[in-house]
Each structure stands twice: as C-alpha cells, then as structure tokens.
Coordinates of C-alpha atoms in Angstrom, one line a residue:
M9 CA 10.6 17.2 22.1
E10 CA 11.3 20.3 20.1
L11 CA 9.3 22.3 17.6
Q12 CA 10.2 21.3 14.1
E13 CA 10.4 23.5 11.1
N14 CA 7.8 21.6 9.0
Q15 CA 5.5 21.5 12.0
A16 CA 5.9 25.2 12.6
K17 CA 5.2 26.2 8.9
A18 CA 2.1 24.0 8.9
I19 CA 0.8 25.6 12.1
V20 CA 1.4 29.2 10.9
K21 CA -0.4 28.5 7.7
E22 CA -3.3 26.8 9.6
I23 CA -3.7 29.8 12.1
N24 CA -3.2 32.5 9.4
Q25 CA -6.2 31.1 7.4
V26 CA -8.4 31.8 10.6
L27 CA -6.9 34.8 12.3
P28 CA -5.1 37.9 10.8
Q29 CA -2.4 38.4 13.3
K30 CA 1.3 38.5 12.4
I31 CA 2.9 35.5 14.1
N32 CA 6.3 33.9 14.5
L33 CA 7.3 30.5 15.8
M34 CA 10.8 30.1 17.3
N35 CA 12.6 27.0 18.4
R36 CA 14.4 26.6 21.7
K37 CA 17.5 28.2 20.3
G38 CA 15.7 31.4 19.5
M39 CA 15.7 31.0 15.8
I40 CA 12.5 31.9 13.9
I41 CA 11.6 28.7 11.9
A42 CA 8.1 29.9 10.6
S43 CA 6.5 33.3 10.2
T44 CA 3.7 35.2 8.4
D45 CA 6.6 37.4 7.3
P46 CA 8.9 35.2 5.1
E47 CA 11.8 37.6 5.5
R48 CA 12.0 36.8 9.3
V49 CA 12.4 33.1 8.8
N50 CA 15.9 31.8 9.8
T51 CA 16.7 35.0 11.8
Y52 CA 17.6 35.2 15.5
H53 CA 15.0 36.3 18.0
G54 CA 16.6 37.4 21.3
G55 CA 13.3 37.5 23.2
A56 CA 12.5 33.9 22.5
A57 CA 16.0 32.9 23.5
R58 CA 15.5 34.7 26.8
I59 CA 12.1 33.0 27.4
I60 CA 13.8 29.6 27.1
Q61 CA 17.0 30.4 29.0
E62 CA 15.1 32.0 32.0
G63 CA 12.1 29.8 31.9
L64 CA 9.6 32.6 31.5
D65 CA 6.0 32.1 30.6
E66 CA 5.7 35.3 28.4
L67 CA 7.8 38.3 27.5
R68 CA 6.5 41.7 26.3
I69 CA 8.6 43.6 23.7
S70 CA 7.8 47.3 24.0
Y71 CA 9.7 48.6 20.9
D72 CA 11.5 47.2 17.9
D73 CA 15.0 45.6 18.6
E74 CA 14.5 45.8 22.3
F75 CA 16.2 42.4 22.1
P76 CA 18.2 41.3 19.0
G77 CA 15.9 40.7 16.0
T78 CA 12.6 41.5 17.9
R79 CA 9.7 43.7 17.1
R80 CA 7.0 45.1 19.3
G81 CA 4.6 42.4 20.5
T82 CA 4.3 39.6 23.0
N83 CA 6.0 36.2 23.1
F84 CA 4.6 33.1 24.8
V85 CA 6.4 29.8 25.7
L86 CA 4.8 26.7 24.1
K87 CA 4.7 23.6 26.1
V88 CA 3.8 20.0 25.4
E89 CA 3.3 17.8 28.4
G90 CA 4.8 20.5 30.6
E91 CA 8.0 20.9 28.7
P92 CA 8.9 23.9 26.6
I93 CA 9.2 23.1 22.8
G94 CA 9.5 26.6 21.4
V95 CA 8.1 30.1 21.6
L96 CA 5.1 31.8 19.9
G97 CA 5.5 35.6 19.0
I98 CA 2.5 37.8 18.2
T99 CA 3.3 41.2 16.6
G100 CA 1.4 44.3 17.9
Q101 CA 0.4 46.2 21.0
Y102 CA -0.2 44.1 24.1
E103 CA -3.7 45.4 24.7
E104 CA -4.7 44.5 21.1
I105 CA -3.1 41.2 21.1
L106 CA -4.3 40.0 24.6
P107 CA -7.9 39.0 23.7
L108 CA -6.7 36.5 21.1
A109 CA -3.3 35.7 22.5
N110 CA -4.5 32.8 24.6
I111 CA -6.6 31.4 21.8
I112 CA -3.7 31.5 19.3
R113 CA -1.4 29.9 21.9
K114 CA -3.8 27.0 22.7
M115 CA -4.5 26.5 19.0
T116 CA -0.8 26.2 18.4
E117 CA -0.3 23.8 21.3
L118 CA -3.2 21.8 20.1
L119 CA -1.8 21.6 16.6
V120 CA 1.5 20.5 17.9
H121 CA -0.2 17.7 19.8
Q122 CA -2.1 16.7 16.8
Q123 CA 1.0 16.7 14.6
E124 CA 2.9 14.7 17.2
Y125 CA 0.2 12.1 17.5
A126 CA 0.3 11.8 13.7
R127 CA 4.0 11.4 13.8
M128 CA 3.8 8.7 16.4
Q129 CA 1.0 6.9 14.5
S130 CA 3.2 7.0 11.3
N131 CA 6.2 5.7 13.3
L132 CA 3.9 2.9 14.7
R133 CA 2.7 1.9 11.2
Y134 CA 6.3 1.8 10.0
Q135 CA 7.4 -0.4 12.9
Q136 CA 4.3 -2.6 12.3
S137 CA 5.2 -2.8 8.6
L138 CA 8.8 -3.9 9.4
F139 CA 7.6 -6.5 11.8
L140 CA 5.0 -7.9 9.5
A141 CA 7.6 -8.0 6.6
E142 CA 9.8 -10.3 8.8
V143 CA 6.7 -12.4 9.8
L144 CA 5.6 -13.0 6.2
A145 CA 9.1 -13.7 5.0
H146 CA 10.6 -15.9 7.8
S147 CA 7.8 -16.8 10.2
E148 CA 9.3 -20.2 11.1
A149 CA 12.6 -18.8 12.0
F150 CA 11.5 -15.3 13.2
L151 CA 8.6 -16.0 15.5
S152 CA 9.5 -16.7 19.1
R153 CA 8.0 -15.9 22.4
E154 CA 9.8 -12.6 22.5
Q155 CA 8.7 -11.7 19.0
I156 CA 5.1 -12.6 19.7
E157 CA 5.3 -10.2 22.7
R158 CA 6.9 -7.6 20.6
G159 CA 4.0 -8.0 18.1
R160 CA 1.5 -7.4 20.9
D161 CA 3.3 -4.2 21.9
L162 CA 2.8 -3.1 18.3
G163 CA -0.9 -3.9 18.5
I164 CA -0.4 -7.2 16.4
E165 CA -1.8 -10.3 17.9
L166 CA -0.4 -13.3 16.1
Q167 CA -1.6 -16.1 18.4
M168 CA -4.9 -16.5 16.7
P169 CA -6.0 -18.3 13.5
R170 CA -5.5 -16.0 10.5
R171 CA -5.8 -16.1 6.7
I172 CA -3.9 -14.1 4.2
L173 CA -5.1 -12.1 1.3
V174 CA -2.9 -10.2 -1.1
A175 CA -4.1 -7.6 -3.6
D176 CA -2.6 -5.9 -6.6
F177 CA -3.7 -3.9 -9.5
V178 CA -5.0 -5.5 -12.8
S179 CA -3.2 -2.8 -14.7
R180 CA 0.5 -2.3 -14.2
D181 CA 0.1 1.5 -14.1
N182 CA 3.3 3.0 -12.5
E183 CA 1.3 5.7 -10.7
L184 CA -0.9 3.3 -9.1
L185 CA 1.9 1.0 -8.1
A186 CA 3.8 4.0 -6.5
G187 CA 0.7 4.8 -4.4
R188 CA 0.0 1.5 -2.8
H189 CA 0.3 2.8 0.7
E190 CA -2.2 5.6 0.2
I191 CA -4.6 3.3 -1.6
L192 CA -4.4 0.8 1.3
Q193 CA -5.3 3.5 3.7
K194 CA -8.5 4.1 1.8
L195 CA -9.3 0.4 1.6
E196 CA -8.5 -0.3 5.3
P197 CA -11.8 1.1 6.7
V198 CA -13.7 -1.4 4.5
V199 CA -11.7 -4.2 5.8
K200 CA -11.9 -3.1 9.5
K201 CA -15.6 -2.8 9.2
A202 CA -15.8 -6.5 8.1
D203 CA -13.0 -7.7 10.5
S204 CA -11.8 -5.3 13.2
R205 CA -8.8 -7.5 14.0
C206 CA -7.6 -7.6 10.4
I207 CA -4.0 -6.3 9.9
C208 CA -3.2 -4.4 6.9
T209 CA 0.2 -3.6 5.4
V210 CA 2.2 -3.3 2.1
T211 CA 5.1 -5.7 1.7
S212 CA 6.8 -7.3 -1.4
Q213 CA 5.1 -4.5 -3.4
L214 CA 1.6 -6.0 -2.6
M215 CA -1.2 -4.9 -0.4
V216 CA -1.5 -7.6 2.3
F217 CA -4.4 -8.3 4.7
L218 CA -4.0 -10.8 7.6
T219 CA -7.7 -11.5 8.5
S220 CA -9.1 -13.4 11.5
I221 CA -12.0 -14.5 9.3
C222 CA -11.1 -18.1 8.5
D223 CA -14.0 -19.8 6.8
R224 CA -14.0 -20.0 3.1
E225 CA -17.2 -18.1 2.5
G226 CA -16.1 -15.2 4.8
V227 CA -12.6 -15.0 3.2
Y228 CA -14.0 -14.8 -0.4
G229 CA -16.7 -12.4 0.8
L230 CA -13.9 -10.1 2.2
A231 CA -12.0 -10.3 -1.1
G232 CA -15.3 -9.3 -2.8
K233 CA -15.7 -6.3 -0.6
L234 CA -12.2 -5.2 -1.3
R235 CA -12.7 -5.4 -5.1
E236 CA -16.0 -3.4 -4.7
A237 CA -14.4 -0.7 -2.6
A238 CA -11.5 -0.4 -4.9
G239 CA -14.0 -0.2 -7.9
R240 CA -15.8 2.7 -6.3
Q241 CA -12.4 4.5 -6.3
G242 CA -11.7 3.7 -9.9
W243 CA -9.2 0.9 -9.2
D244 CA -9.4 -2.6 -10.6
I245 CA -7.6 -5.1 -8.4
C246 CA -7.0 -8.8 -8.2
V247 CA -7.0 -10.7 -4.9
G248 CA -5.1 -13.9 -4.0
I249 CA -6.1 -16.1 -1.1
D250 CA -4.0 -18.4 0.9
G251 CA -4.8 -22.2 1.5
Q252 CA -5.1 -21.5 5.2
A253 CA -2.0 -21.6 7.4
Q254 CA -1.6 -24.3 10.0
D255 CA -0.7 -21.7 12.7
S256 CA 1.0 -18.4 13.0
I257 CA 4.4 -20.1 12.7
H258 CA 3.5 -20.9 9.1
L259 CA 2.3 -17.6 7.9
S260 CA 5.2 -17.3 5.4
D261 CA 3.9 -20.4 3.7
A262 CA 0.4 -18.9 3.6
F263 CA 1.8 -15.7 2.2
L264 CA 3.5 -17.6 -0.6
Q265 CA 0.3 -19.5 -1.3
A266 CA -1.7 -16.2 -1.5
K267 CA 1.0 -14.7 -3.9
K268 CA 0.8 -17.8 -6.2
A269 CA -3.0 -17.5 -6.3
L270 CA -2.6 -13.8 -7.2
Q271 CA -0.1 -14.6 -10.0
S272 CA -2.6 -17.0 -11.4
C273 CA -5.3 -14.2 -11.5
H274 CA -2.7 -12.1 -13.5
R275 CA -2.1 -14.9 -15.9
K276 CA -5.6 -15.6 -16.6
G277 CA -6.6 -12.0 -17.0
N278 CA -10.4 -12.6 -16.6
I279 CA -10.3 -13.9 -13.0
H280 CA -10.0 -11.5 -10.2
I281 CA -10.4 -13.5 -7.1
K282 CA -8.6 -16.8 -6.6
G283 CA -7.7 -19.1 -3.8
Y284 CA -4.5 -21.3 -3.6
D285 CA -6.9 -24.3 -3.4
E286 CA -8.1 -23.5 -6.9
I287 CA -4.7 -23.6 -8.6
N288 CA -3.2 -27.0 -9.8
M289 CA -0.4 -26.9 -12.3
E290 CA 1.0 -23.5 -11.0
I291 CA 2.0 -25.2 -7.7
F292 CA 4.9 -27.0 -9.4
A293 CA 5.3 -25.1 -12.7
D294 CA 6.6 -22.0 -10.8
M295 CA 9.7 -24.1 -10.2
I296 CA 10.6 -24.3 -13.9
P297 CA 13.0 -21.4 -15.0
L298 CA 11.5 -18.9 -17.3
L299 CA 14.2 -19.7 -20.0
V300 CA 12.9 -23.3 -20.1
K301 CA 9.4 -22.2 -20.4
Q302 CA 10.3 -19.9 -23.4
R303 CA 12.2 -22.7 -25.1
Y304 CA 9.2 -25.1 -24.6
V305 CA 6.8 -22.6 -26.2
Q306 CA 9.1 -22.0 -29.2
K307 CA 9.5 -25.8 -29.6
I308 CA 5.8 -26.4 -29.9
F309 CA 5.1 -23.3 -32.0
K310 CA 8.2 -23.5 -34.1
G311 CA 8.2 -21.0 -37.0
Y312 CA 5.4 -18.8 -35.5
T313 CA 5.8 -15.1 -35.6
R314 CA 5.0 -13.1 -32.5
Q315 CA 1.7 -12.0 -34.0
E316 CA 0.8 -15.6 -35.1
L317 CA 1.6 -16.9 -31.6
A318 CA -0.5 -14.3 -29.9
E319 CA -3.5 -15.1 -32.1
A320 CA -3.1 -18.8 -31.6
M321 CA -2.9 -18.4 -27.8
N322 CA -6.0 -16.2 -27.8
T323 CA -7.8 -19.1 -29.7
L324 CA -6.6 -21.9 -27.5
E325 CA -7.2 -20.0 -24.2
C326 CA -10.8 -19.4 -25.1
F327 CA -11.2 -23.0 -26.4
F328 CA -10.0 -24.6 -23.2
E329 CA -11.9 -22.1 -21.1
H330 CA -15.1 -23.4 -22.7
D331 CA -14.1 -27.0 -22.3
G332 CA -13.5 -27.7 -25.9
S333 CA -17.0 -26.5 -27.0
I334 CA -16.7 -25.4 -30.6
I335 CA -20.0 -23.5 -30.5
R336 CA -19.4 -21.6 -27.2
T337 CA -15.8 -20.9 -28.2
A338 CA -16.9 -19.5 -31.6
E339 CA -19.5 -17.3 -29.9
A340 CA -16.9 -16.0 -27.4
L341 CA -14.5 -15.1 -30.3
F342 CA -17.3 -13.7 -32.4
I343 CA -16.4 -15.9 -35.4
H344 CA -18.2 -18.7 -37.2
K345 CA -17.8 -22.3 -36.0
N346 CA -16.3 -23.3 -39.3
T347 CA -13.8 -20.5 -39.0
L348 CA -12.8 -21.8 -35.6
Q349 CA -12.4 -25.3 -36.9
Q350 CA -10.1 -24.1 -39.5
H351 CA -8.0 -22.2 -37.0
L352 CA -7.7 -25.4 -34.8
R353 CA -6.8 -27.6 -37.8
R354 CA -4.1 -25.1 -38.8
I355 CA -2.7 -25.2 -35.3
A356 CA -2.7 -29.0 -35.5
A357 CA -1.0 -29.1 -38.9
R358 CA 1.8 -26.7 -37.9
T359 CA 2.5 -27.9 -34.4
G360 CA 1.8 -31.6 -34.8
Y361 CA -0.6 -31.6 -31.8
D362 CA -4.3 -31.4 -32.3
P363 CA -6.1 -29.1 -29.8
R364 CA -9.2 -31.1 -30.1
S365 CA -7.4 -34.3 -29.0
L366 CA -7.5 -35.2 -25.3
R367 CA -3.9 -36.6 -25.7
S368 CA -2.6 -33.1 -26.9
S369 CA -4.6 -31.0 -24.3
A370 CA -1.8 -31.3 -21.7
V371 CA 0.7 -29.9 -24.1
F372 CA -1.4 -26.9 -25.0
Y373 CA -2.3 -26.4 -21.3
L374 CA 1.4 -26.1 -20.4
V375 CA 2.0 -23.8 -23.5
I376 CA -0.9 -21.5 -22.5
Y377 CA 0.4 -21.3 -18.9
F378 CA 4.0 -20.7 -19.9
Y379 CA 2.9 -18.1 -22.5
Q380 CA 0.9 -16.2 -19.9
E381 CA 4.0 -16.3 -17.5
M382 CA 6.2 -14.9 -20.3
N383 CA 3.8 -12.0 -20.9
L384 CA 4.0 -11.0 -17.2
Q385 CA 7.7 -10.5 -17.2

C-alpha cells in the first residue's frame, strides 16, 4: 500500500483544522503530494526519500536545503500494518515540534487506516453490486455451488428463502435518478433494522432489496417502512413486490415480477405499493409491442386530438376505478353527475363503444392500460 494523493490532501485538511503546524505528506518516492503550503506540492523532498531508502524511523533537518527540497523540521515514517506507506514532515524546531509530533503522526496513521477501510468497504459494495446484478439477471444459469460460495465470501447468503422489492421515484426527476446510490444508503438502515439479513443494491436503475422476510404481511410492511423513510427525506417512491421465488435459483424471475409490479404502480399513478399477485392483464400485455398498443388506442379513439384523448382517459380511469359508479366518479372528478353522463355518452358516440356497457369495458380497460404505458415512454 502507498499513500495516495487524494488521501494525503484529505488528511492535511483534517489535521490543519485542529493543529496549526505546517505539515507535508510525501509518498515513497519522496514527492510532496499534500501540504499546508500549496507551493511545495509536487516538489521533491530529499529527506523523505532518504527515510524510505534507508528504513529510518525519523530524520531531523537542521537547516533549509540540508537535503534537496527540505526545510528545517522533522520527518517521520508513516506505517500501516508495519509497512511504510509515506513520510510525514513537520516544519519547525525539533524541541517545539516534539510535544505534538507523535500526536500528529498517530492522527495521520489513524486517518489512513480509516480511509483504507472506507476504500475496502466501497470496493466490497462494488463487488457485491456486480455479483447481485448477475444473480438478478441470470440466476438460473449463473448460480452454481462455486458462485454460492463466492456470494458467501462477499457476505451474501443466497441459500435461504428471499423476497424481492424494487423501488423507484414517483417523479422522474433527473437529479434524484442520478443519486440512487446515495439515497439507498440513507434508506438501508431502515431496512436493516426491520431485517438484518436484507441485501440492498442498485441495478437496472432501480433500488433493489432482497429480504429474508417472506410472509405477505411482513413484506408489505417493509415496503410501507421504505415509503415512510423516503417521505421523511422528501422523496416519494413506488415499491414493487415479487410473487415469491421458488428458491434462489429463480431470483431472476422474482426480480422481473417485482419490476412488473413497479411498472403497474407507475401506470396507475395513485398506487405506490403493489405486488405481482395483484396485477392481471399486465402479465401478458407487456409482451405486446408499444407500436401495436399505440395503433390500438388510435383505432378506438380515431379523430381525437391529444388534449381530447387525455381528457377522455382521465374520465374513463376514474370511472373504472370507482367500479362504474356515476355518483362516486362525478364526486371524484368534481363535476355534476349529469355532466359525467354527457361525457360518457359522447365517448360512446365517437368510439362506438359505450363505457357503461359490460361488453365494452374490456376494450376501454385495454385502452387505458396502453395509454398509461405510452405516457411512461
């Protein structure tokens, strides 16, 4: 391991906020990579190079330029797990430096340890994310005894029953979409409190939770906690829930189910938690190409302008959500029931299909579904 420039700069800034001493941090080649004096950065420090080359613990510099690029002060080797990673230089007289020298040295080594731990944790999360992306995309072909062992090495136990929840934002705000990883980190403690064995990741541009909670009440409860936690941060999210995988080998199927449930939330707009078991037509309708859906909507609502179509869809969605009740639909739309009746008769006259007829309800249900899909693109 070697002291890196970004590490060194962060350490110098941290120490300088607490202690006033002028300090430099040098790498194993003797180059100053961070300093309280910006002019010294990227210059050679002969004293630091000598410490590394000769394996010294410290080296006092009695006067400026005693070694190339040095100033009066004391330089100390920095070690992590017994190995030298760089050199700490403190400018000033030895007697003045000594009382704080060991404190600064230990602070520096501790900060290096912390940064290295954070780097390792970040790398572990990255490796976990890559592994989970493979599991969720190709579990049937990907998971073998060797891969299950690899998962264990990464802290991911897959040989246990799991359910999958996927979450996304109600609003397609680009800033929110770009910050999914940071947002997931804030939601993760809430999930871990409810289920310490839950695995959290971001894949396919979605926040994904593989929970060991398997009963319906528990899974929906976890989804509710996610929405509440997100709401406290000012985020409005939708959650899709799988139909429960048979085993870890079929997690990719469960992931697809959870995504379909999430898409159904987006289509409806007013439902924010939905399970795969709750969707019906979406199971097969997603196989229909978007162009075919667009042509079907245009065929039924031939001659409608974009604005007229949007208004008709709003009326029909509300009408079917209220099970065809004229009174409840009119109340929800804030219009008189006679006005609603006129709207429905006008749709029947222009399309040839009466929304109030049971025979025509399937046609309009398809149109509404396809229209919602078109607006998601």
